[in-house]
Short mmCIF file of C-alpha atoms and ligand atoms in Angstrom, two decimals:
data_model
loop_
_atom_site.label_atom_id
_atom_site.label_comp_id
_atom_site.label_asym_id
_atom_site.label_seq_id
_atom_site.Cartn_x
_atom_site.Cartn_y
_atom_site.Cartn_z
CA MET A 9 19.24 15.16 95.88
CA LYS A 10 15.47 15.75 95.76
CA PHE A 11 13.46 13.09 94.10
CA TYR A 12 10.42 12.98 91.92
CA PRO A 13 7.13 13.86 93.73
CA GLU A 14 4.78 11.12 94.51
CA ILE A 15 2.02 12.55 92.43
CA TYR A 16 3.63 11.33 89.24
CA ASN A 17 3.10 7.82 90.51
CA ILE A 18 6.59 6.63 89.47
CA ARG A 19 6.94 2.88 89.23
CA ASP A 20 10.33 3.16 87.62
CA GLN A 21 13.54 4.45 89.10
CA ARG A 22 14.70 5.60 85.62
CA MET A 23 12.12 8.42 85.90
CA LYS A 24 13.75 10.00 88.92
CA PRO A 25 15.45 13.36 88.45
CA PHE A 26 19.16 12.69 88.21
CA ILE A 27 20.88 16.05 88.49
CA ASP A 28 22.77 16.66 91.72
CA PRO A 29 23.96 20.31 91.93
CA ASP A 30 26.38 19.46 94.79
CA GLU A 31 28.01 16.78 92.68
CA ILE A 32 28.36 19.19 89.73
CA TRP A 33 29.73 22.03 91.82
CA SER A 34 32.14 19.74 93.60
CA LEU A 35 33.49 18.61 90.27
CA ILE A 36 33.93 22.20 89.10
CA ARG A 37 35.61 23.32 92.29
CA ASN A 38 37.83 20.30 92.93
CA THR A 39 38.93 18.90 89.56
CA LYS A 40 42.54 19.78 88.77
CA SER A 41 43.42 20.55 85.30
CA THR A 42 47.08 20.03 84.48
CA PRO A 43 48.30 20.06 80.89
CA GLU A 44 49.01 16.34 81.09
CA ARG A 45 45.49 15.57 82.29
CA VAL A 46 43.99 17.81 79.55
CA ARG A 47 45.98 16.04 76.88
CA HIS A 48 45.06 12.66 78.29
CA VAL A 49 41.36 13.53 78.21
CA ILE A 50 41.56 14.88 74.68
CA ALA A 51 43.32 11.70 73.58
CA LYS A 52 40.56 9.55 75.14
CA SER A 53 37.89 11.53 73.22
CA LEU A 54 39.91 11.16 70.01
CA SER A 55 39.87 7.46 70.56
CA LYS A 56 36.08 7.74 70.33
CA LYS A 57 35.26 7.29 74.02
CA ARG A 58 32.67 9.39 75.79
CA LEU A 59 34.10 11.38 78.67
CA THR A 60 33.05 11.09 82.27
CA MET A 61 31.78 14.16 84.14
CA GLU A 62 35.12 14.45 85.94
CA GLU A 63 37.05 14.28 82.64
CA THR A 64 34.69 16.95 81.22
CA ALA A 65 35.51 19.06 84.33
CA VAL A 66 39.15 18.70 83.49
CA LEU A 67 38.43 20.43 80.12
CA ILE A 68 36.16 23.00 81.75
CA ASN A 69 38.90 23.97 84.21
CA ALA A 70 41.60 24.34 81.59
CA GLY A 71 41.84 28.08 81.53
CA THR A 72 45.14 29.07 79.91
CA PRO A 73 45.08 30.24 76.32
CA GLU A 74 47.40 27.38 75.27
CA LEU A 75 45.19 24.66 76.79
CA ILE A 76 41.97 26.23 75.40
CA GLU A 77 43.64 26.15 71.97
CA GLU A 78 44.47 22.43 72.45
CA ILE A 79 40.89 21.69 73.35
CA LYS A 80 39.61 23.50 70.27
CA GLU A 81 42.14 21.75 68.12
CA GLY A 82 41.05 18.44 69.64
CA ALA A 83 37.38 19.19 68.86
CA ARG A 84 38.28 20.14 65.28
CA ALA A 85 40.35 17.00 64.89
CA LEU A 86 37.55 14.82 66.29
CA LYS A 87 35.02 16.32 63.91
CA GLU A 88 37.23 15.79 60.94
CA LYS A 89 38.32 12.34 61.94
CA VAL A 90 34.91 11.02 62.88
CA TYR A 91 32.39 12.96 60.75
CA GLY A 92 34.26 14.47 57.83
CA ASN A 93 32.95 17.57 56.17
CA ARG A 94 29.18 17.09 56.05
CA ILE A 95 26.76 19.66 57.49
CA VAL A 96 23.11 18.70 57.64
CA LEU A 97 20.62 21.54 56.88
CA PHE A 98 17.12 22.12 58.34
CA ALA A 99 14.65 24.89 58.97
CA PRO A 100 12.43 25.71 61.97
CA LEU A 101 8.79 26.27 61.41
CA TYR A 102 6.76 27.96 64.19
CA VAL A 103 3.26 26.49 64.11
CA GLY A 104 1.76 28.36 67.11
CA ASN A 105 2.94 30.85 69.71
CA ARG A 106 0.09 30.74 72.23
CA CYS A 107 1.65 29.90 75.50
CA THR A 108 0.52 29.52 79.11
CA ASN A 109 4.04 29.53 80.50
CA ASN A 110 5.96 32.45 81.79
CA CYS A 111 9.61 32.00 80.85
CA THR A 112 11.04 35.43 81.36
CA TYR A 113 13.61 35.12 78.58
CA CYS A 114 11.02 34.30 75.90
CA GLY A 115 8.94 36.70 73.77
CA PHE A 116 6.07 34.18 73.69
CA ARG A 117 5.51 34.07 77.48
CA THR A 118 2.00 34.54 78.72
CA SER A 119 2.68 37.85 80.51
CA ASN A 120 4.03 39.52 77.32
CA LYS A 121 1.00 41.52 76.32
CA PHE A 122 2.83 42.88 73.24
CA ALA A 123 3.17 39.47 71.70
CA VAL A 124 1.05 38.95 68.62
CA ARG A 125 -0.48 35.50 69.10
CA GLN A 126 -1.11 33.18 66.16
CA THR A 127 -1.67 29.56 65.35
CA LEU A 128 -1.33 28.54 61.71
CA THR A 129 -4.53 27.25 60.20
CA ASP A 130 -4.15 24.14 57.98
CA PRO A 131 -4.15 26.18 54.76
CA GLN A 132 -1.53 28.58 56.30
CA LEU A 133 0.59 25.65 57.45
CA ILE A 134 0.39 24.08 53.96
CA LYS A 135 1.41 27.37 52.29
CA GLU A 136 4.38 27.68 54.68
CA VAL A 137 5.56 24.15 53.91
CA GLU A 138 5.12 24.80 50.18
CA ALA A 139 7.31 27.91 50.47
CA LEU A 140 9.92 25.94 52.40
CA GLU A 141 9.86 23.23 49.78
CA ASP A 142 10.20 25.78 47.07
CA ASN A 143 13.45 26.82 48.86
CA GLY A 144 14.78 23.28 48.85
CA GLN A 145 14.17 22.37 52.40
CA LYS A 146 13.75 18.62 53.19
CA ARG A 147 14.01 18.66 57.02
CA LEU A 148 12.00 20.70 59.40
CA ILE A 149 11.62 21.14 63.09
CA LEU A 150 8.07 22.26 64.01
CA VAL A 151 8.01 24.50 67.07
CA TYR A 152 5.03 25.15 69.39
CA GLY A 153 4.33 27.11 72.52
CA GLU A 154 2.79 25.33 75.45
CA HIS A 155 -1.00 25.54 75.37
CA THR A 156 -3.95 23.16 75.71
CA ALA A 157 -4.67 24.03 72.06
CA TYR A 158 -1.33 22.22 71.18
CA SER A 159 -2.24 18.73 72.40
CA ALA A 160 -0.45 15.64 71.27
CA GLU A 161 -3.36 15.00 68.86
CA TYR A 162 -2.96 18.48 67.41
CA ILE A 163 0.81 18.19 67.06
CA SER A 164 0.32 14.85 65.43
CA HIS A 165 -2.12 16.35 62.96
CA THR A 166 0.25 19.14 62.05
CA VAL A 167 3.15 16.63 61.58
CA LYS A 168 0.99 14.47 59.28
CA THR A 169 -0.08 17.60 57.35
CA VAL A 170 3.48 18.67 56.78
CA TYR A 171 4.41 15.21 55.44
CA SER A 172 1.48 15.31 53.09
CA VAL A 173 2.51 18.56 51.29
CA LYS A 174 4.29 17.92 48.04
CA LYS A 175 5.09 20.78 45.68
CA GLY A 176 6.98 20.16 42.40
CA ASN A 177 9.98 17.99 43.38
CA GLY A 178 9.60 19.24 46.89
CA GLU A 179 8.67 17.22 49.93
CA ILE A 180 9.56 17.19 53.64
CA ARG A 181 11.20 13.92 54.48
CA ARG A 182 11.83 14.40 58.15
CA VAL A 183 9.75 16.32 60.60
CA ASN A 184 11.28 16.83 64.03
CA ILE A 185 9.39 18.56 66.86
CA ASN A 186 10.25 20.98 69.71
CA ALA A 187 7.18 20.98 71.92
CA ALA A 188 6.20 20.97 75.56
CA PRO A 189 6.81 17.70 77.51
CA MET A 190 3.92 15.23 77.30
CA ASP A 191 2.81 12.19 79.22
CA ILE A 192 3.71 8.75 77.89
CA ASP A 193 0.43 8.37 75.89
CA GLY A 194 1.07 11.80 74.34
CA PHE A 195 4.48 10.77 73.28
CA ARG A 196 3.03 7.59 71.76
CA THR A 197 0.60 9.70 69.72
CA VAL A 198 3.32 11.88 68.22
CA LYS A 199 5.55 8.93 67.60
CA ASP A 200 2.76 7.37 65.53
CA ALA A 201 2.64 10.47 63.42
CA GLY A 202 6.21 9.67 62.30
CA ILE A 203 8.30 12.30 64.00
CA GLY A 204 12.02 12.21 63.63
CA THR A 205 13.60 13.63 66.72
CA TYR A 206 11.77 14.96 69.76
CA GLN A 207 13.73 17.88 71.03
CA ILE A 208 13.34 19.66 74.29
CA PHE A 209 15.75 21.84 76.23
CA GLN A 210 16.00 21.78 79.96
CA GLU A 211 17.01 25.47 79.68
CA THR A 212 18.95 25.33 82.94
CA TYR A 213 19.93 22.28 84.87
CA HIS A 214 20.22 24.39 87.98
CA ARG A 215 16.99 23.98 89.98
CA GLU A 216 17.04 27.25 91.77
CA THR A 217 17.75 29.22 88.61
CA TYR A 218 15.13 27.28 86.81
CA LYS A 219 12.57 28.38 89.41
CA LYS A 220 13.59 32.02 88.95
CA TYR A 221 13.08 31.95 85.19
CA HIS A 222 9.91 29.88 84.96
CA ARG A 223 7.33 31.74 86.82
CA GLY A 224 4.14 30.07 85.95
CA GLY A 225 2.39 27.45 83.88
CA LYS A 226 3.35 23.75 83.63
CA LYS A 227 6.89 24.53 82.67
CA ALA A 228 7.50 25.80 86.24
CA ASP A 229 7.83 22.07 87.18
CA TYR A 230 11.54 21.35 86.83
CA ASP A 231 11.18 17.64 87.45
CA PHE A 232 8.39 17.11 84.88
CA ARG A 233 10.66 18.75 82.25
CA LEU A 234 13.82 16.95 83.26
CA THR A 235 12.17 13.53 82.99
CA ALA A 236 10.29 14.32 79.76
CA LEU A 237 12.74 12.41 77.62
CA ASP A 238 12.48 9.38 79.93
CA ARG A 239 8.73 9.31 79.15
CA ALA A 240 9.55 9.72 75.47
CA GLN A 241 11.84 6.72 75.68
CA GLU A 242 9.17 4.77 77.48
CA ALA A 243 6.79 5.60 74.63
CA GLY A 244 9.33 4.27 72.04
CA ILE A 245 10.90 7.57 70.97
CA ASP A 246 14.60 6.79 71.19
CA ASP A 247 15.58 9.69 68.95
CA VAL A 248 15.75 12.60 71.36
CA GLY A 249 17.47 15.94 71.48
CA ILE A 250 18.65 17.65 74.61
CA GLY A 251 19.85 21.24 75.15
CA ALA A 252 20.48 24.02 77.59
CA LEU A 253 19.82 27.73 77.13
CA PHE A 254 23.21 29.36 77.75
CA GLY A 255 23.12 32.66 79.63
CA LEU A 256 20.72 31.69 82.38
CA TYR A 257 23.29 30.18 84.71
CA ASP A 258 26.96 29.34 84.84
CA TRP A 259 27.96 27.70 81.49
CA ARG A 260 30.25 25.27 83.26
CA PHE A 261 27.36 23.93 85.31
CA GLU A 262 25.18 23.58 82.19
CA VAL A 263 27.88 21.68 80.27
CA LEU A 264 28.18 19.13 83.10
CA GLY A 265 24.34 19.00 83.34
CA LEU A 266 24.20 18.02 79.61
CA VAL A 267 26.85 15.39 80.15
CA ARG A 268 24.99 14.03 83.14
CA HIS A 269 21.79 13.89 81.12
CA THR A 270 23.72 12.00 78.45
CA ASN A 271 25.10 9.53 81.01
CA HIS A 272 21.66 8.98 82.35
CA PHE A 273 20.33 7.98 78.86
CA GLU A 274 23.30 5.72 78.24
CA ALA A 275 22.83 4.01 81.65
CA CYS A 276 19.05 3.57 81.36
CA TYR A 277 18.37 3.10 77.66
CA ARG A 278 21.75 2.12 76.13
CA VAL A 279 21.46 4.93 73.71
CA GLY A 280 22.66 8.53 74.07
CA PRO A 281 20.78 11.67 72.87
CA HIS A 282 20.65 12.06 69.11
CA THR A 283 21.56 15.71 69.32
CA ILE A 284 22.76 18.38 71.71
CA SER A 285 21.74 21.99 71.26
CA PHE A 286 23.35 24.97 72.93
CA PRO A 287 21.14 27.97 72.21
CA ARG A 288 22.45 31.19 73.64
CA ILE A 289 20.01 33.86 74.95
CA GLN A 290 19.11 36.43 72.36
CA ASP A 291 17.10 39.62 72.67
CA ALA A 292 13.34 39.08 72.80
CA SER A 293 10.20 41.19 73.32
CA SER A 294 10.07 42.23 76.97
CA VAL A 295 12.88 39.90 77.89
CA ASP A 296 13.99 39.77 81.53
CA VAL A 297 17.29 38.01 82.11
CA ASP A 298 20.02 38.59 84.72
CA PRO A 299 23.02 39.54 82.61
CA ARG A 300 25.41 37.95 85.09
CA TYR A 301 25.71 34.66 83.28
CA MET A 302 25.83 35.92 79.68
CA VAL A 303 28.29 33.82 77.66
CA SER A 304 30.87 35.63 75.63
CA ASN A 305 31.81 34.51 72.10
CA GLU A 306 35.08 33.04 73.44
CA GLU A 307 33.34 31.05 76.14
CA PHE A 308 30.73 29.93 73.65
CA ILE A 309 33.30 28.50 71.24
CA ARG A 310 35.06 26.95 74.19
CA LEU A 311 31.91 25.27 75.46
CA VAL A 312 31.00 23.91 72.04
CA ALA A 313 34.43 22.41 71.76
CA ILE A 314 34.24 20.85 75.19
CA LEU A 315 30.79 19.41 74.45
CA ARG A 316 32.09 17.91 71.16
CA LEU A 317 34.87 16.19 72.99
CA ALA A 318 32.73 15.12 75.93
CA VAL A 319 30.09 13.32 73.84
CA PRO A 320 31.90 12.44 70.63
CA TYR A 321 29.12 10.36 69.04
CA THR A 322 26.20 12.83 69.17
CA GLY A 323 24.94 15.38 66.64
CA MET A 324 25.46 19.02 67.54
CA ILE A 325 23.11 21.75 66.45
CA LEU A 326 23.97 25.42 65.98
CA THR A 327 21.11 27.74 65.02
CA ALA A 328 20.56 31.21 63.42
CA ARG A 329 20.37 32.66 66.88
CA GLU A 330 24.02 33.27 66.29
CA ASN A 331 25.33 35.65 63.63
CA ALA A 332 27.09 34.47 60.41
CA MET A 333 30.47 35.18 61.76
CA VAL A 334 30.11 33.31 65.03
CA ARG A 335 28.42 30.38 63.11
CA ARG A 336 31.35 30.11 60.67
CA GLU A 337 33.78 30.05 63.56
CA VAL A 338 31.88 27.73 65.84
CA MET A 339 31.10 25.26 63.08
CA ARG A 340 34.73 24.21 62.85
CA PHE A 341 34.57 22.76 66.36
CA GLY A 342 32.19 19.95 65.92
CA VAL A 343 28.78 21.25 64.72
CA SER A 344 26.91 18.73 62.52
CA GLN A 345 23.59 20.51 61.82
CA ILE A 346 22.53 24.14 61.14
CA ASP A 347 19.44 25.86 60.04
CA GLY A 348 19.37 27.81 56.87
CA GLY A 349 16.96 30.42 55.51
CA THR A 350 15.41 30.71 58.95
CA LYS A 351 12.42 32.99 59.67
CA LEU A 352 10.76 32.96 63.02
CA GLU A 353 7.72 35.10 62.32
CA MET A 354 4.72 32.93 61.69
CA GLY A 355 3.55 32.95 58.10
CA SER A 356 6.72 34.64 56.90
CA TYR A 357 8.12 31.84 54.71
CA SER A 358 5.22 32.23 52.35
CA GLU A 359 4.53 35.94 52.69
CA SER A 360 7.96 37.57 52.82
CA ILE A 361 6.62 39.89 55.46
CA ASN A 362 9.57 40.20 57.72
CA GLU A 363 12.13 42.32 55.86
CA GLU A 364 12.38 44.04 59.21
CA GLN A 365 12.23 41.73 62.20
CA ASP A 366 9.37 42.50 64.54
CA LEU A 367 10.22 41.26 68.00
CA ASN A 368 6.58 41.20 69.12
CA LYS A 369 5.89 38.53 66.47
CA GLU A 370 8.97 36.39 67.15
CA GLN A 371 10.14 34.33 70.02
CA PHE A 372 13.60 35.97 69.99
CA LYS A 373 15.75 37.82 67.53
CA ILE A 374 17.69 35.82 65.02
CA ASN A 375 21.04 37.03 63.81
CA ASP A 376 21.59 35.05 60.66
CA SER A 377 18.81 35.80 58.21
CA ARG A 378 20.63 34.67 55.11
CA SER A 379 18.72 32.54 52.59
CA LEU A 380 19.29 28.81 52.36
CA ASN A 381 21.13 29.29 49.11
CA GLU A 382 23.47 31.93 50.66
CA ILE A 383 24.24 29.55 53.49
CA ILE A 384 24.91 26.64 51.13
CA ASP A 385 27.12 28.85 49.07
CA GLU A 386 29.25 29.73 52.05
CA LEU A 387 29.39 26.07 53.17
CA LEU A 388 30.67 25.12 49.78
CA ASP A 389 33.27 27.90 49.84
CA ASP A 390 34.47 26.64 53.25
CA GLY A 391 34.91 23.02 52.07
CA TYR A 392 31.82 21.56 53.72
CA LEU A 393 29.52 19.12 52.09
CA PRO A 394 25.87 20.42 52.66
CA SER A 395 23.48 17.54 53.17
CA PHE A 396 19.69 17.11 53.41
CA CYS A 397 20.04 13.35 54.19
CA THR A 398 17.20 11.69 55.90
CA ALA A 399 18.09 8.13 54.97
CA CYS A 400 18.79 6.43 58.30
CA TYR A 401 15.59 7.41 59.98
CA ARG A 402 13.57 6.30 56.88
CA LYS A 403 15.49 3.03 56.66
CA GLY A 404 14.92 2.40 60.35
CA ARG A 405 18.59 2.93 61.24
CA THR A 406 17.97 4.93 64.42
CA GLY A 407 20.96 6.11 66.33
CA GLU A 408 22.73 6.95 63.10
CA HIS A 409 25.23 9.22 64.75
CA PHE A 410 26.30 6.37 66.78
CA MET A 411 26.67 4.21 63.74
CA GLU A 412 28.64 6.86 61.87
CA PHE A 413 30.78 6.98 64.89
CA SER A 414 31.21 3.33 65.63
CA VAL A 415 30.66 1.22 62.50
CA PRO A 416 33.83 1.19 60.34
CA GLY A 417 33.15 2.37 56.78
CA PHE A 418 29.58 3.59 57.57
CA ILE A 419 30.31 7.12 56.50
CA LYS A 420 31.74 6.00 53.17
CA ARG A 421 28.99 3.56 52.59
CA PHE A 422 25.98 5.68 53.58
CA CYS A 423 26.61 9.23 54.88
CA SER A 424 28.79 10.76 52.14
CA PRO A 425 26.89 9.17 49.31
CA ASN A 426 23.54 10.28 50.71
CA ALA A 427 24.90 13.79 51.35
CA ILE A 428 26.13 13.95 47.78
CA LEU A 429 22.80 12.71 46.32
CA THR A 430 20.73 15.14 48.41
CA LEU A 431 23.03 18.01 47.44
CA ALA A 432 22.76 17.02 43.80
CA GLU A 433 18.95 17.23 43.98
CA TYR A 434 19.27 20.66 45.60
CA LEU A 435 21.59 21.88 42.84
CA GLU A 436 19.35 20.65 40.14
CA ASP A 437 16.04 21.98 41.65
CA TYR A 438 16.76 25.08 43.69
CA ALA A 439 20.30 26.48 43.53
CA THR A 440 21.31 29.74 41.80
CA PRO A 441 23.55 29.09 38.74
CA ASP A 442 26.70 30.20 40.61
CA THR A 443 26.02 28.02 43.63
CA ALA A 444 25.12 25.10 41.30
CA GLU A 445 28.48 25.39 39.57
CA LYS A 446 30.31 25.50 42.78
CA GLY A 447 28.27 22.62 44.22
CA TRP A 448 28.99 20.28 41.29
CA ARG A 449 32.69 20.94 41.74
CA VAL A 450 32.41 20.07 45.36
CA ILE A 451 30.45 16.96 44.61
CA GLU A 452 33.13 15.87 42.14
CA ASP A 453 35.79 16.45 44.80
CA ASN A 454 33.88 14.39 47.30
CA ILE A 455 33.27 11.58 44.89
CA ARG A 456 37.04 11.44 44.11
CA GLU A 457 37.58 11.07 47.82
CA LEU A 458 35.59 7.81 47.69
CA GLU A 459 37.77 6.68 44.76
CA GLY A 460 38.46 2.97 44.86
CA HIS A 461 35.49 2.49 47.10
CA LYS A 462 32.79 0.49 45.26
CA MET A 463 30.30 3.33 46.04
CA GLU A 464 31.86 5.61 43.53
CA MET A 465 30.24 4.03 40.42
CA GLU A 466 26.98 3.63 42.22
CA ILE A 467 26.87 7.35 43.10
CA ARG A 468 27.77 8.41 39.57
CA ARG A 469 24.94 6.27 38.22
CA ARG A 470 22.50 7.75 40.65
CA ILE A 471 23.61 11.30 39.86
CA GLU A 472 22.82 10.61 36.19
CA LEU A 473 19.35 9.44 37.21
CA ILE A 474 18.84 12.68 39.32
CA LYS A 475 19.87 14.63 36.23
CA GLU A 476 17.16 12.74 34.32
CA GLY A 477 14.56 13.73 36.89
CA GLU A 478 14.49 10.91 39.46
CA ARG A 479 14.47 11.95 43.07
CA ASP A 480 14.94 10.56 46.62
CA LEU A 481 17.61 7.97 45.78
CA TYR A 482 18.98 7.15 49.10
CA LEU A 483 21.06 4.29 50.41
N1 SAM B 20 7.46 26.05 74.18
C1 SAM B 20 8.30 24.95 73.97
C2 SAM B 20 9.32 24.87 75.09
O1 SAM B 20 9.56 25.89 75.80
O2 SAM B 20 10.01 23.88 75.18
C3 SAM B 20 8.95 25.09 72.65
C4 SAM B 20 10.24 25.54 72.58
S1 SAM B 20 10.64 27.17 72.45
C5 SAM B 20 9.59 27.73 71.27
C6 SAM B 20 12.27 26.77 71.83
C7 SAM B 20 13.48 27.11 72.60
O3 SAM B 20 13.89 28.40 72.35
C8 SAM B 20 13.31 27.13 74.12
O4 SAM B 20 13.43 25.84 74.66
C9 SAM B 20 14.41 28.05 74.59
O5 SAM B 20 15.62 27.32 74.89
C10 SAM B 20 14.74 28.86 73.35
N2 SAM B 20 14.49 30.32 73.68
C11 SAM B 20 13.49 30.88 74.23
N3 SAM B 20 13.72 32.21 74.37
C12 SAM B 20 14.94 32.43 73.82
C13 SAM B 20 15.71 33.62 73.63
N4 SAM B 20 15.33 34.83 74.14
N5 SAM B 20 16.93 33.48 73.03
C14 SAM B 20 17.35 32.34 72.64
N6 SAM B 20 16.61 31.16 72.72
C15 SAM B 20 15.46 31.24 73.37
FE1 SF4 B 21 6.27 29.36 76.14
FE2 SF4 B 21 8.37 27.87 75.32
FE3 SF4 B 21 8.46 30.56 75.28
FE4 SF4 B 21 8.51 29.26 77.58
S1 SF4 B 21 10.06 29.07 75.94
S2 SF4 B 21 7.27 31.07 77.16
S3 SF4 B 21 7.17 27.55 77.14
S4 SF4 B 21 7.18 29.27 74.03
#
């Protein structure tokens, strides 16, 4: 394994790159996957234990339709048993698409002369946030290209600006960011601005493939990216999101890369990643991707189910890159967060300018452009409890997924009540009459589930307060 170059002046072994391709390939090639082993591994995950890389390889190598079905069933059972029916909603907000990197799969890359470049001014940013609040959004992820204009100070400034915007009953209660890796001081700066999760995807854990797709700019440095979240931890950001861009290299390698990354966090910081993302390559302006590793829908569902079982305590994010049908299907196997009402063209939340998607103005094509209300409506139809909860992070309960997972009664005491209360606010302030009617029925069903639990009266009392106009009543 190659180690971190001297120039980073590493005084700490934790900052060394930790992906060994030979180890990963050896696990894929040599791990046997009998029905007994697969069942044993699924049972371990259902007993709420994180899987080792070898156990994950057992699931990866289970190729018969029957075993794949058992894995999917296991993931579904785990989600139901551990997390129940809540789905957290958020929206991405692109702040600036200037970029000095040259990732060949991305419409924003520096060599794409067709890309229309823009950075939102403060008034534009405020207008966008107001429009998002008018839709009922409470959680955003701000997204930036990599450019000297988007320094830690600038990112901090935009985060603070977003928090400051209040329109009607609207406010953004959690701002996550997806931005280029920083040094430790930079991470401290954005932490001080009050970010929720810092999310960054390794894109591919395979070094050679990484080199092929990142042909310039700072992002060409695999090691600097791989160790970004270690620097974030060092700066005190323990709420981090990892991900791989599926379609660049063999999906089996990437799944094991994500599990290895998770092990690394657990071993070094005693906390796993807050979320795992699994974006799949979509069409983009002037995109240049080798189609060899494209992931089919079947493989995609399979890999999501495997990830769910491999890291049972972490949040799993599925975005509008996928179409509505795929999202509906994949959601059953362990997804806990989705975006809704997503628009990628800058300025488009406030100006409704993208009736037709224009790839030159977007990072990539999205395939689920339904409104937030439409998404919520479908979630309610499918028996989910849509949630805008931001309570744990604001109460200082970091690692909430882990608590949901490991603290008995945590979901009934905190998660379900907060999901219900935030949905009640949405129904009062933003839902269409049909969705509101449906939503109140779902709320009633969910309160009944808590029957006998002392929370029930408390929630009913708070819902009355929400109906009288009070907001932000979280536990
Ligand atoms: N510039 C930052 C970076 O590269 O980390 C910000 C993130 S970028 C705007 C968000 C993510 O979108 C990337 O990390 C990549 O995984 C994903 N992405 C880029 N091009 C894509 C494409 N054509 N289809 C799907 N996802 C894509
Ligand atoms: Fe720039 Fe990020 Fe796109 Fe790469 S993925 S070109 S860094 S915006």
